[in-house]
Amino acid sequence: MLGLVQNGVGASILTPIISLLIILGAISTAVNIISGIVTRCVNAVERRMDRSAKKAQEHLGRNAVFTAIFTFRAFAIAQFGLMTVVKKGYAYLGYAAFITLFVPFVVHAVATKGKEI
């Protein structure tokens, strides 16, 4: 988009506007992603709680804690670079998948003698 605007009519006016819209879109997406993961985590924690009075009383605090955690994680990923995180993370992701997916699948298949696969 920015390339088209810079080479077209009204480039001096439209280039800053498009740049600002790209930045606002990135911020909006980040806010929505963090909000979604915070909501899911808080709901998961509150589902395990017994008393509804305690849920309502500490709901805002849990939201603040999870928001701080996920905002810090996003900031850390931005600081270290996504490719570095992906390169290191994928090395361990294979091991994690082996332990959490493959081994239980094989154990279940052996235990049920292949009837429930």
GROMACS .gro file of C-alpha atoms in nm:
model
  117
    1MET     CA    1   0.000   0.000   0.000
    2LEU     CA    2   0.272   0.239   0.099
    3GLY     CA    3   0.463   0.172  -0.223
    4LEU     CA    4   0.156   0.246  -0.433
    5VAL     CA    5   0.085   0.569  -0.251
    6GLN     CA    6   0.444   0.692  -0.269
    7ASN     CA    7   0.448   0.652  -0.648
    8GLY     CA    8   0.097   0.785  -0.712
    9VAL     CA    9  -0.094   1.109  -0.707
   10GLY     CA   10  -0.092   1.298  -0.376
   11ALA     CA   11   0.205   1.110  -0.232
   12SER     CA   12   0.306   1.393   0.000
   13ILE     CA   13  -0.036   1.391   0.170
   14LEU     CA   14  -0.126   1.022   0.156
   15THR     CA   15   0.210   0.873   0.267
   16PRO     CA   16   0.187   0.999   0.628
   17ILE     CA   17  -0.180   0.906   0.645
   18ILE     CA   18  -0.117   0.549   0.527
   19SER     CA   19   0.182   0.520   0.761
   20LEU     CA   20  -0.033   0.629   1.054
   21LEU     CA   21  -0.309   0.384   0.958
   22ILE     CA   22  -0.058   0.098   0.940
   23ILE     CA   23   0.070   0.182   1.290
   24LEU     CA   24  -0.284   0.211   1.428
   25GLY     CA   25  -0.376  -0.122   1.269
   26ALA     CA   26  -0.075  -0.292   1.429
   27ILE     CA   27  -0.155  -0.146   1.771
   28SER     CA   28  -0.522  -0.238   1.737
   29THR     CA   29  -0.434  -0.595   1.646
   30ALA     CA   30  -0.193  -0.627   1.939
   31VAL     CA   31  -0.450  -0.491   2.184
   32ASN     CA   32  -0.716  -0.733   2.058
   33ILE     CA   33  -0.483  -1.031   2.073
   34ILE     CA   34  -0.373  -0.953   2.430
   35SER     CA   35  -0.732  -0.887   2.535
   36GLY     CA   36  -0.845  -1.220   2.392
   37ILE     CA   37  -0.573  -1.425   2.561
   38VAL     CA   38  -0.628  -1.243   2.894
   39THR     CA   39  -1.001  -1.313   2.879
   40ARG     CA   40  -0.943  -1.681   2.809
   41CYS     CA   41  -0.687  -1.718   3.087
   42VAL     CA   42  -0.898  -1.534   3.346
   43ASN     CA   43  -1.204  -1.740   3.253
   44ALA     CA   44  -1.002  -2.062   3.283
   45VAL     CA   45  -0.877  -1.963   3.628
   46GLU     CA   46  -1.220  -1.852   3.747
   47ARG     CA   47  -1.386  -2.171   3.622
   48ARG     CA   48  -1.178  -2.364   3.875
   49MET     CA   49  -1.283  -2.140   4.166
   50ASP     CA   50  -1.568  -2.241   4.395
   51ARG     CA   51  -1.711  -1.920   4.538
   52SER     CA   52  -1.862  -1.663   4.303
   53ALA     CA   53  -1.808  -1.381   4.555
   54LYS     CA   54  -1.432  -1.434   4.546
   55LYS     CA   55  -1.441  -1.455   4.165
   56ALA     CA   56  -1.610  -1.117   4.133
   57GLN     CA   57  -1.399  -0.953   4.402
   58GLU     CA   58  -1.061  -1.041   4.250
   59HIS     CA   59  -1.161  -1.038   3.882
   60LEU     CA   60  -1.001  -0.701   3.808
   61GLY     CA   61  -0.677  -0.802   3.979
   62ARG     CA   62  -0.652  -1.121   3.775
   63ASN     CA   63  -0.713  -0.922   3.458
   64ALA     CA   64  -0.434  -0.680   3.553
   65VAL     CA   65  -0.186  -0.959   3.630
   66PHE     CA   66  -0.252  -1.151   3.308
   67THR     CA   67  -0.244  -0.830   3.103
   68ALA     CA   68   0.095  -0.741   3.251
   69ILE     CA   69   0.230  -1.090   3.183
   70PHE     CA   70   0.121  -1.105   2.820
   71THR     CA   71   0.218  -0.745   2.747
   72PHE     CA   72   0.565  -0.810   2.887
   73ARG     CA   73   0.595  -1.129   2.681
   74ALA     CA   74   0.497  -0.945   2.363
   75PHE     CA   75   0.748  -0.669   2.445
   76ALA     CA   76   1.022  -0.926   2.510
   77ILE     CA   77   0.954  -1.100   2.180
   78ALA     CA   78   0.971  -0.765   2.001
   79GLN     CA   79   1.301  -0.681   2.170
   80PHE     CA   80   1.473  -1.012   2.096
   81GLY     CA   81   1.330  -1.041   1.747
   82LEU     CA   82   1.064  -1.283   1.637
   83MET     CA   83   1.296  -1.488   1.417
   84THR     CA   84   1.534  -1.550   1.706
   85VAL     CA   85   1.249  -1.661   1.929
   86VAL     CA   86   1.107  -1.883   1.653
   87LYS     CA   87   1.446  -2.035   1.575
   88LYS     CA   88   1.511  -2.124   1.939
   89GLY     CA   89   1.148  -2.215   2.011
   90TYR     CA   90   1.101  -2.456   1.721
   91ALA     CA   91   1.405  -2.652   1.831
   92TYR     CA   92   1.227  -2.735   2.158
   93LEU     CA   93   0.878  -2.752   2.010
   94GLY     CA   94   0.960  -3.084   1.846
   95TYR     CA   95   1.063  -3.235   2.178
   96ALA     CA   96   0.751  -3.097   2.347
   97ALA     CA   97   0.527  -3.239   2.073
   98PHE     CA   98   0.697  -3.576   2.100
   99ILE     CA   99   0.635  -3.590   2.475
  100THR     CA  100   0.283  -3.445   2.477
  101LEU     CA  101   0.139  -3.591   2.154
  102PHE     CA  102   0.329  -3.889   2.023
  103VAL     CA  103   0.404  -4.076   2.347
  104PRO     CA  104   0.045  -4.053   2.484
  105PHE     CA  105  -0.092  -4.159   2.144
  106VAL     CA  106   0.128  -4.467   2.137
  107VAL     CA  107   0.051  -4.555   2.501
  108HIS     CA  108  -0.324  -4.518   2.433
  109ALA     CA  109  -0.299  -4.730   2.118
  110VAL     CA  110  -0.114  -5.004   2.306
  111ALA     CA  111  -0.352  -4.990   2.603
  112THR     CA  112  -0.664  -5.019   2.384
  113LYS     CA  113  -0.493  -5.261   2.144
  114GLY     CA  114  -0.563  -5.024   1.855
  115LYS     CA  115  -0.942  -5.040   1.885
  116GLU     CA  116  -0.996  -4.669   1.963
  117ILE     CA  117  -0.762  -4.511   1.712
   0.00000   0.00000   0.00000
